mmCIF file of C-alpha atoms and ligand atoms in Angstrom:
data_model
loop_
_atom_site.group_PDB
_atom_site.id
_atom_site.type_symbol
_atom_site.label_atom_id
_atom_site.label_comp_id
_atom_site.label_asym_id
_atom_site.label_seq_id
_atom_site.Cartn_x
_atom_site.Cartn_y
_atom_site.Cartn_z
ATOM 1 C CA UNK A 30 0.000 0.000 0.000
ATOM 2 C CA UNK A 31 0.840 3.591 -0.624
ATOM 3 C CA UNK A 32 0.923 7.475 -0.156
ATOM 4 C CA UNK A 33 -0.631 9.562 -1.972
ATOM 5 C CA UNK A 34 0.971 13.360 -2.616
ATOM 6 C CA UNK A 35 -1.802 15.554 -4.183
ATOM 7 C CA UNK A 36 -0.753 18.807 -5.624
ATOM 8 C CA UNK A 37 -1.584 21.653 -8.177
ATOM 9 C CA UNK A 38 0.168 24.707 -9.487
ATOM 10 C CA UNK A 39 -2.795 26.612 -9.373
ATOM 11 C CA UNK A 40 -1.534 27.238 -5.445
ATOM 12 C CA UNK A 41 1.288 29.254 -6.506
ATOM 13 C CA UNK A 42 -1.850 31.603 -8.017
ATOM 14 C CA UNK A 43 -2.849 32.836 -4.684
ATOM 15 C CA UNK A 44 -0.943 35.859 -4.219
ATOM 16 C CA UNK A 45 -0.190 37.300 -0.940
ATOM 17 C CA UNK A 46 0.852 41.142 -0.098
ATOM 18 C CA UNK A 47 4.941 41.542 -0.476
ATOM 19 C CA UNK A 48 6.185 40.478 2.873
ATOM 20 C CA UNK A 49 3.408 38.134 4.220
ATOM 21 C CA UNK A 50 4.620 34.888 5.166
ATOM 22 C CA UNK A 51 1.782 32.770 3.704
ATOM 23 C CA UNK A 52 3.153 32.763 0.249
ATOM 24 C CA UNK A 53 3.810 30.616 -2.859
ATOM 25 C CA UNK A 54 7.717 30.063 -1.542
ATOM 26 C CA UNK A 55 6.229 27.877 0.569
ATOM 27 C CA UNK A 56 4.674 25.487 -1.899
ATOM 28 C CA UNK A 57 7.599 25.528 -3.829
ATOM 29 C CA UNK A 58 10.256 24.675 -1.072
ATOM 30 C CA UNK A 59 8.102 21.381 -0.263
ATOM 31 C CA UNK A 60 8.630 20.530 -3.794
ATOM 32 C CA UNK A 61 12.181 21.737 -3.733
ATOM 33 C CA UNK A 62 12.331 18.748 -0.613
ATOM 34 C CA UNK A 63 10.063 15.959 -2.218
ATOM 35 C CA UNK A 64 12.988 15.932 -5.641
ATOM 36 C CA UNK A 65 15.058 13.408 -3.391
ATOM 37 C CA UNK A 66 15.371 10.014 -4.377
ATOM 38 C CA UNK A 67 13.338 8.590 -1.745
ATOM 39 C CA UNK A 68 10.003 10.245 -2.605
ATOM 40 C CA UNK A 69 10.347 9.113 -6.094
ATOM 41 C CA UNK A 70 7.480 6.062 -4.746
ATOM 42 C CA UNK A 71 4.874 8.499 -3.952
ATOM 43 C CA UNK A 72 2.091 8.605 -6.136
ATOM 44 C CA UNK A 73 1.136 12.082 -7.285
ATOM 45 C CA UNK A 74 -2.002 13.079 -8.286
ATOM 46 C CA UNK A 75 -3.130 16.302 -9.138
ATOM 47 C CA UNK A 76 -5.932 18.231 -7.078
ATOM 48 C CA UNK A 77 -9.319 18.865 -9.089
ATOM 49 C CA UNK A 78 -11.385 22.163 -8.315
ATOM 50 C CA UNK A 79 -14.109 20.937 -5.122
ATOM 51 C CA UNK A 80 -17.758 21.367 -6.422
ATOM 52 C CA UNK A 81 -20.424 23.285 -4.548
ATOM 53 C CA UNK A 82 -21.774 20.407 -2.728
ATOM 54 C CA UNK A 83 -18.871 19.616 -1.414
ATOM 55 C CA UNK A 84 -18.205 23.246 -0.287
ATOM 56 C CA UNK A 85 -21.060 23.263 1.211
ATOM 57 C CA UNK A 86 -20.680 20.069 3.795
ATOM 58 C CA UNK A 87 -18.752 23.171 5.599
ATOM 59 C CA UNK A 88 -19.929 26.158 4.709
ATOM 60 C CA UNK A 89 -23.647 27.794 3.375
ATOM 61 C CA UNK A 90 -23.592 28.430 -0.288
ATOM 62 C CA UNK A 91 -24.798 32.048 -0.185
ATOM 63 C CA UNK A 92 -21.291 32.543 1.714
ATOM 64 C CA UNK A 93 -19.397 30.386 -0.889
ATOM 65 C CA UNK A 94 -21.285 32.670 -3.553
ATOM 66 C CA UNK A 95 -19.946 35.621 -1.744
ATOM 67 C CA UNK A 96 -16.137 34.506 -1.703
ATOM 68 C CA UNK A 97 -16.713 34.049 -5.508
ATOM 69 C CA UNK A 98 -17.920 37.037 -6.560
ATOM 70 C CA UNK A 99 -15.487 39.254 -4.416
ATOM 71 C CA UNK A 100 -12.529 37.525 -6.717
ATOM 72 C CA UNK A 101 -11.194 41.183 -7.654
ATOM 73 C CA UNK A 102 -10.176 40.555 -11.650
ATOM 74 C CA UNK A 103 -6.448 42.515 -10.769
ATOM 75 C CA UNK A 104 -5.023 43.514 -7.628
ATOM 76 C CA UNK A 105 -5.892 42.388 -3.994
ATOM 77 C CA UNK A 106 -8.679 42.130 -2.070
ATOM 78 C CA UNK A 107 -8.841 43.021 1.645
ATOM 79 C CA UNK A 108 -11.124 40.256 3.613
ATOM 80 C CA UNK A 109 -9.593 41.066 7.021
ATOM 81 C CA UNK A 110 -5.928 42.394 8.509
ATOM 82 C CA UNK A 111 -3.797 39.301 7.303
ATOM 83 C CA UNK A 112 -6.266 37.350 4.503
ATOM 84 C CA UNK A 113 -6.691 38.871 1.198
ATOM 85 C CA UNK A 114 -7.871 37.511 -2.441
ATOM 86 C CA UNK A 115 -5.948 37.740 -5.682
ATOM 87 C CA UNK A 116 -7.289 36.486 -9.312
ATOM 88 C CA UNK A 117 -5.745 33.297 -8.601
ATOM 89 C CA UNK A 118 -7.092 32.701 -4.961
ATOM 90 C CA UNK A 119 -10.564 31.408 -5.484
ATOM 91 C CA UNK A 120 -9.451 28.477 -7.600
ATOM 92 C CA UNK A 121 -6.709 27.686 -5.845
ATOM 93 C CA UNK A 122 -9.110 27.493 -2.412
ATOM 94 C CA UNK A 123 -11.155 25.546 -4.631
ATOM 95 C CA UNK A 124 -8.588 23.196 -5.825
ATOM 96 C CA UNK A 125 -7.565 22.894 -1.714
ATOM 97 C CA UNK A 126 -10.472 21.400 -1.108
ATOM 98 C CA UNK A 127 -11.130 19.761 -4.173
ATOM 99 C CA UNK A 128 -7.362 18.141 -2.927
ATOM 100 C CA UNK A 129 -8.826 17.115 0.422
ATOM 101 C CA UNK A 130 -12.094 15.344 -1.013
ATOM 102 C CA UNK A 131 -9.844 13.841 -3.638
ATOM 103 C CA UNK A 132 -7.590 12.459 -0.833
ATOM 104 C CA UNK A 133 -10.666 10.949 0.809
ATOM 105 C CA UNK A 134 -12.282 9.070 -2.187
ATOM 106 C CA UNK A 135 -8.439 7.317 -2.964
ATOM 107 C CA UNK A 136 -8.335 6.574 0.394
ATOM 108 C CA UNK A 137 -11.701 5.274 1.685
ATOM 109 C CA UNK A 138 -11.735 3.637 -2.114
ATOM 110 C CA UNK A 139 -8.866 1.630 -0.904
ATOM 111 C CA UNK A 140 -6.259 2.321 -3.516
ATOM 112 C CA UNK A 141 -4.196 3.985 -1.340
ATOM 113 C CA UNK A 142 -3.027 3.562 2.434
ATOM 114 C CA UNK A 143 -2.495 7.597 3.424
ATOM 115 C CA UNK A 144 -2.504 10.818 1.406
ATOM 116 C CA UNK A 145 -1.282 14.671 2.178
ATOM 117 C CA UNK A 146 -2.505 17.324 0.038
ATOM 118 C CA UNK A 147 -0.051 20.045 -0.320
ATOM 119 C CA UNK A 148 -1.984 23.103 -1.353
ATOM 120 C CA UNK A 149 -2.290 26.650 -0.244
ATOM 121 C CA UNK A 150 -4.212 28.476 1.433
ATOM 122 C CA UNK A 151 -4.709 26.867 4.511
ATOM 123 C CA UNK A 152 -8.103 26.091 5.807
ATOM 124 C CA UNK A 153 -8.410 25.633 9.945
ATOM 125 C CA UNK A 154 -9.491 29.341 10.580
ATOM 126 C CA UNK A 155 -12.479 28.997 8.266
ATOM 127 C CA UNK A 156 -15.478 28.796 10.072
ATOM 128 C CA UNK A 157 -18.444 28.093 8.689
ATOM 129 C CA UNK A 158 -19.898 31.474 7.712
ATOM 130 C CA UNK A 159 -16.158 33.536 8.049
ATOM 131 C CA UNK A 160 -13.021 33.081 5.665
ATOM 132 C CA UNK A 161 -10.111 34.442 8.265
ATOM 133 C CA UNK A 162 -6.267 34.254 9.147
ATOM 134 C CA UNK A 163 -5.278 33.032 5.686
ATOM 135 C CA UNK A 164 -8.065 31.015 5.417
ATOM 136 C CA UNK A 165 -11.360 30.388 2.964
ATOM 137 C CA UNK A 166 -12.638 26.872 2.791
ATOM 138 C CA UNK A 167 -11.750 24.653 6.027
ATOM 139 C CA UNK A 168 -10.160 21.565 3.723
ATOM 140 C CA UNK A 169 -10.041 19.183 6.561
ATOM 141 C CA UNK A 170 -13.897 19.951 7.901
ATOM 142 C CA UNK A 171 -15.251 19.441 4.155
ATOM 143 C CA UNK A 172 -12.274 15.884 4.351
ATOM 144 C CA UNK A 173 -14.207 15.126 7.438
ATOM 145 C CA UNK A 174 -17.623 15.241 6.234
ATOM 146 C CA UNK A 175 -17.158 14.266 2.727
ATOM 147 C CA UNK A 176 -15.742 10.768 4.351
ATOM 148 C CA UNK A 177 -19.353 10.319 6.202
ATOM 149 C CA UNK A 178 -21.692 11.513 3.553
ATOM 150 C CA UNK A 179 -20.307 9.293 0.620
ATOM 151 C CA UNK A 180 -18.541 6.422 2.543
ATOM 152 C CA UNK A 181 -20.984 6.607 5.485
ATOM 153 C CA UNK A 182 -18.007 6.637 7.740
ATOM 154 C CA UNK A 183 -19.470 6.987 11.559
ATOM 155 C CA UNK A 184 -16.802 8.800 13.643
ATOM 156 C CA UNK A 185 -13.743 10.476 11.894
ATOM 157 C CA UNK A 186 -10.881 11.912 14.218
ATOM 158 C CA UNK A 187 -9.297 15.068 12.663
ATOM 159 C CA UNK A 188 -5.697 15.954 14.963
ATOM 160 C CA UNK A 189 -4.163 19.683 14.330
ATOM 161 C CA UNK A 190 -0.767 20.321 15.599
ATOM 162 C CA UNK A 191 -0.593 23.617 13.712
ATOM 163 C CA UNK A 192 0.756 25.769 16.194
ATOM 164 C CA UNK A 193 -2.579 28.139 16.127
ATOM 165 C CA UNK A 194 -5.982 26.983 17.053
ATOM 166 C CA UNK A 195 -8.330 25.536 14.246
ATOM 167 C CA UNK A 196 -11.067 27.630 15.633
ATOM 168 C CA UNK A 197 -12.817 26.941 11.769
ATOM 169 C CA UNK A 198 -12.604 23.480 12.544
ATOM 170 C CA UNK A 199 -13.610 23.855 16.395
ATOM 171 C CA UNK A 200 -16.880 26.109 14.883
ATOM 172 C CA UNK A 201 -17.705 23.555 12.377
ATOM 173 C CA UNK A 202 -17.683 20.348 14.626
ATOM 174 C CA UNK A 203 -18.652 22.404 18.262
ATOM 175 C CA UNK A 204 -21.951 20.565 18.068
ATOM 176 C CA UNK A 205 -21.432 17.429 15.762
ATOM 177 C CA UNK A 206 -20.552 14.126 18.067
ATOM 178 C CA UNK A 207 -19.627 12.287 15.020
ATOM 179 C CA UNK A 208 -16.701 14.164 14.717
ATOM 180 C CA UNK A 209 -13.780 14.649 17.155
ATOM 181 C CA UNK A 210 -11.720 17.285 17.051
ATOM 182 C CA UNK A 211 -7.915 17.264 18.913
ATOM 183 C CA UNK A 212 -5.692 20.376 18.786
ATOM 184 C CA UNK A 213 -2.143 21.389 19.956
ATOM 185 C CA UNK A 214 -1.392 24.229 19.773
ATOM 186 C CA UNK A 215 0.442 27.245 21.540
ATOM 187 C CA UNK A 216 -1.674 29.581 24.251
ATOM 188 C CA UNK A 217 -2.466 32.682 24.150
ATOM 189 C CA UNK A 218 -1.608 33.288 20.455
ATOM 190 C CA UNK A 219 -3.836 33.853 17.533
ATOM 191 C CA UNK A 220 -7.062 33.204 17.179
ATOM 192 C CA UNK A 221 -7.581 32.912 20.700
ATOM 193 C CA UNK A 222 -9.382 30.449 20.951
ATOM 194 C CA UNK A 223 -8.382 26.890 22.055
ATOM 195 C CA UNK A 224 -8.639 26.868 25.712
ATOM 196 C CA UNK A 225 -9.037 23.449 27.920
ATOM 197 C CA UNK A 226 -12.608 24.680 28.814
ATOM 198 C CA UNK A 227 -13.756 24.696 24.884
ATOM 199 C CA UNK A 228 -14.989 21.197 24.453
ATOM 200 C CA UNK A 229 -18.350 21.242 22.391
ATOM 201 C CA UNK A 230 -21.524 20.051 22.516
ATOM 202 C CA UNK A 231 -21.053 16.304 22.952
ATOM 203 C CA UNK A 232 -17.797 16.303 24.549
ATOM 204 C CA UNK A 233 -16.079 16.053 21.572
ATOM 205 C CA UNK A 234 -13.648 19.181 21.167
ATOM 206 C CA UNK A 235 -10.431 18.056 22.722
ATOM 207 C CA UNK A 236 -7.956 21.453 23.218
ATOM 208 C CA UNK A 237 -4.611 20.964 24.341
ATOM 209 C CA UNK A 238 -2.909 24.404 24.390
ATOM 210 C CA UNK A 239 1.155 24.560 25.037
ATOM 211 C CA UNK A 240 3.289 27.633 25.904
ATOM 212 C CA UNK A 241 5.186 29.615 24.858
ATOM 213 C CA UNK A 242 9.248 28.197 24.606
ATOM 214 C CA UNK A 243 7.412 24.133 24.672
ATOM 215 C CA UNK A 244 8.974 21.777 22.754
ATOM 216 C CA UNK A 245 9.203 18.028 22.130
ATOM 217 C CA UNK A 246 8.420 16.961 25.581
ATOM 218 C CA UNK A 247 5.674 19.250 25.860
ATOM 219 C CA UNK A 248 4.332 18.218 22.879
ATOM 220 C CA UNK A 249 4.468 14.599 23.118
ATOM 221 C CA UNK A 250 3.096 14.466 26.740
ATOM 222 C CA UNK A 251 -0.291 15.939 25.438
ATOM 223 C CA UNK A 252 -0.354 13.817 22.388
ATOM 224 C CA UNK A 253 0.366 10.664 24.578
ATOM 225 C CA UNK A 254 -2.029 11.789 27.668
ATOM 226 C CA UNK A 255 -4.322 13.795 26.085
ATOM 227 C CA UNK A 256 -5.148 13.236 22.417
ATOM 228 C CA UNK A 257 -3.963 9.851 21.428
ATOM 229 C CA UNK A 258 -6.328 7.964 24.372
ATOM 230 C CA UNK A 259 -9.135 10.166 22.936
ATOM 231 C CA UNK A 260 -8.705 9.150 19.710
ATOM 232 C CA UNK A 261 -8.108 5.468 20.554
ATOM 233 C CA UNK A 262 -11.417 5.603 22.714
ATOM 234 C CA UNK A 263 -13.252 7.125 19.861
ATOM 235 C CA UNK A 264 -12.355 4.181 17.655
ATOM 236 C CA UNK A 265 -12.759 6.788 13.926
ATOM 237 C CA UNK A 266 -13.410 5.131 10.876
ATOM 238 C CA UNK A 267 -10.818 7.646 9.280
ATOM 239 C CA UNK A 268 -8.243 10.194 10.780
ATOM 240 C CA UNK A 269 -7.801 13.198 9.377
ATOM 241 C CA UNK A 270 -4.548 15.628 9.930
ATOM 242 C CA UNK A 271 -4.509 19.208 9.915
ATOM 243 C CA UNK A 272 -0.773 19.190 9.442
ATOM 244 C CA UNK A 273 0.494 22.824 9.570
ATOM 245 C CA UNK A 274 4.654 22.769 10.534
ATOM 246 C CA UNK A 275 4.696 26.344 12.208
ATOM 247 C CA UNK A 276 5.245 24.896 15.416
ATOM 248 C CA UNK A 277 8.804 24.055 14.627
ATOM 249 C CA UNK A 278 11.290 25.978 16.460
ATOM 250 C CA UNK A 279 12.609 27.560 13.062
ATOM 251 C CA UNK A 280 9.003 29.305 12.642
ATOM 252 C CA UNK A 281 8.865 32.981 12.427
ATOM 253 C CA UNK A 282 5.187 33.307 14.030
ATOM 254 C CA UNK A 283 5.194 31.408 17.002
ATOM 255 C CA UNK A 284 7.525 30.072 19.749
ATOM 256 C CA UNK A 285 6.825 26.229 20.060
ATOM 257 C CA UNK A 286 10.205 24.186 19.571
ATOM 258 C CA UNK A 287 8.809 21.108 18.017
ATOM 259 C CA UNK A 288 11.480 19.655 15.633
ATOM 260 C CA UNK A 289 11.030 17.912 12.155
ATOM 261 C CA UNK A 290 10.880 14.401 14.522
ATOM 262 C CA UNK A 291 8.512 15.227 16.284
ATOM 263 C CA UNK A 292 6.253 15.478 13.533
ATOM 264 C CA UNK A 293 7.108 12.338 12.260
ATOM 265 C CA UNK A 294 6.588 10.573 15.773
ATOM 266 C CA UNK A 295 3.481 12.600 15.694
ATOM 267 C CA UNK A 296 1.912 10.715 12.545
ATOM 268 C CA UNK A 297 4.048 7.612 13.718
ATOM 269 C CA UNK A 298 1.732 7.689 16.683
ATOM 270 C CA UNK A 299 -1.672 8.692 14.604
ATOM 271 C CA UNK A 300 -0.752 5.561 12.120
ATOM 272 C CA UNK A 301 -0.770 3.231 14.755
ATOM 273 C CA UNK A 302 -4.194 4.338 15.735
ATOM 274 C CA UNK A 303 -5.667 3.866 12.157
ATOM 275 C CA UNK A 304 -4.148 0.843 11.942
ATOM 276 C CA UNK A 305 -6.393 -0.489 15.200
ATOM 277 C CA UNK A 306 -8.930 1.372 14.312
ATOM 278 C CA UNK A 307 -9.507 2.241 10.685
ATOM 279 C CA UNK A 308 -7.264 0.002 7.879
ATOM 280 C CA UNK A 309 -4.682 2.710 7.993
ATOM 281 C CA UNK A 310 -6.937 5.015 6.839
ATOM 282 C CA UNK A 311 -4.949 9.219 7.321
ATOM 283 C CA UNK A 312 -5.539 12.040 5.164
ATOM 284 C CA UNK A 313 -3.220 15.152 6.020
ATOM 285 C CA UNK A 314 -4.135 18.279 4.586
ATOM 286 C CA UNK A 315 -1.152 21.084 4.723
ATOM 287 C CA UNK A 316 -2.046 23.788 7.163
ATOM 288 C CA UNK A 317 0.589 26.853 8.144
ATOM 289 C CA UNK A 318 4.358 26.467 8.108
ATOM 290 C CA UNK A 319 6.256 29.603 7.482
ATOM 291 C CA UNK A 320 10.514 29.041 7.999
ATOM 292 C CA UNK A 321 10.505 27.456 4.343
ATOM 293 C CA UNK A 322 13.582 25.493 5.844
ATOM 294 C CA UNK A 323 11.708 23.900 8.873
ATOM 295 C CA UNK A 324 8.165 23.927 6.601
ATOM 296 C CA UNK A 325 10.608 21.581 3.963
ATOM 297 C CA UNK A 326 11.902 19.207 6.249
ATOM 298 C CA UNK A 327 8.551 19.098 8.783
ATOM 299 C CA UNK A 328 7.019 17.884 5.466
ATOM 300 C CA UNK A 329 9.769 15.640 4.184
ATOM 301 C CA UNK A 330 9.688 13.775 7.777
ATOM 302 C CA UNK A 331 5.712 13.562 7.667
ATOM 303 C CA UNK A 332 6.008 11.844 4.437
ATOM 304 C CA UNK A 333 8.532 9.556 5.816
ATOM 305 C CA UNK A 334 6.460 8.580 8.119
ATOM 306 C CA UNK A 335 3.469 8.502 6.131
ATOM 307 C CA UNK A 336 5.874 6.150 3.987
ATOM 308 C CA UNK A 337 6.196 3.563 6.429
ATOM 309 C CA UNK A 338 9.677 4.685 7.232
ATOM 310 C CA UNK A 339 10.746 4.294 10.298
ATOM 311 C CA UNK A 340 11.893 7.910 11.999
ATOM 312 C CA UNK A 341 14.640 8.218 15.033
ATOM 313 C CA UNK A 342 14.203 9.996 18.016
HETATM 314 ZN ZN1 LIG B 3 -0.702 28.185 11.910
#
């Protein structure tokens, strides 16, 4: 069995102002990473533009509408302090997602073991009704539902160890016990949300912030204690990954000190729970990651480890 590496150049479309550190670089140093010899097995596939109905498993189509028709035909478009839309943006947000439900059918349809979408932008601070923080369409929410509506998986298990909250994800899922939602990420820091008391509904938001200077030890504790028992206990029928790298110690907006192993461990750890649980079944979607350096090799050791390969330390 196999990974899957999903991808279009359509991502490097989305054009951010000069200086912001969501930007096609980023794209193009994970390629840059996955020419070595060793990712020559993957199997790439490219990622097709998501239709409305699967937009809309996350968000209401009169807000999808909306996102469209603001597409500015030149220049940038201001949709809050730090998320703006370029000519390019809507169908590369489209082809994100597109990416993530692509990722689902290869996987649930058995052809593959894992997959990781590597598009741009990111998609955990899209809430339902609010594109946000670099964000438009939440790729692992529509993942998530997409796996129930047309594999009628019961209980998926989505994990995000970007280093800011997935408060999009966290909206989507607050009151949906069918999905379980598991974050790490570093407290206070943008969005603000994330905090040990948020926990849904049903029980079924699981936050476990970190501070400020954490690193591996940190980190692992609360995936070990806090988030792998919860997924274990939940027994999902798929696991999803919001995989954003910007909690590596090399990142230039936060001040976790995770290292490229510990992301590998990380999915080490989640692949041993979808193989009890779920035939192996993981879909990562790329989040944030903003040191190109430490976003290049996060993602080369996730892949590694999505691989099969055995990671030290
Ligand atoms: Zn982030």
């Amino acid at each position: 069995m196999s990974t899957l590496y999903i991808a279009h150049p359509a991502c490097l479309d989305h054009q951010t102002p000069f200086g912001h550190p969501e930007r096609p670089d980023r794209i193009r140093a994970i390629e840059r990473a996955l020419e070595k010899e060793r990712f020559t097995s993957l199997i790439r596939e490219q990622a097709p533009m998501a239709e409305m109905d699967s937009l809309a498993l996350a968000h209401p189509e009169d807000h999808i509408l909306r996102l469209r028709d603001i597409s500015p035909r030149e220049g940038l478009v201001r949709i809050d302090e730090d998320t703006t839309m370029s000519p390019g943006t809507y169908e590369a947000a489209l082809r994100g997602a597109g990416g993530a439900v692509l990722a689902v059918d290869e996987v649930m349809g058995g052809k593959v073991r894992n997959a990781f979408v590597a598009m741009r932008p990111p998609g955990h601070h899209a809430e339902r009704v609010r594109a946000m923080g670099f964000c438009f369409f939440n790729n692992a929410a529509i993942a998530a539902r997409h796996a129930q509506k047309k594999y009628c998986a019961e209980r998926v298990a989505i994990f995000d160890w970007d280093v800011h909250h997935g408060n999009g994800t966290q909206d989507i899922f607050w009151s949906d016990e069918t999905v379980l939602y598991c974050s790490t990420h570093e407290a206070p820091l943008y969005p603000g949300t994330g905090a040990l008391s948020e926990t849904g509904d049903h029980g079924t938001i699981v936050n476990a912030p970190l501070s400020a200077g954490d690193g591996s030890e940190a980190f692992r504790e609360a995936v070990d204690t806090v988030i792998a028992p919860r997924i274990d206990s939940f027994a999902p029928d798929i696991i999803i990954i919001s995989a954003g790298f910007d909690a590596h110690w090399r990142d230039p907006l936060a001040s976790l000190n995770l290292t490229e192993s510990d992301f590998a461990w990380a999915t080490q750890k989640l692949m041993d729970l979808a193989d009890r649980h779920c035939g192996q079944r993981i879909v990562s979607v790329l989040e944030g990651g903003y040191d190109l350096e430490g976003l290049a090799k996060s993602t080369a050791f996730h892949l590694d480890a999505l691989m099969g390969r055995e990671i030290g330390a």
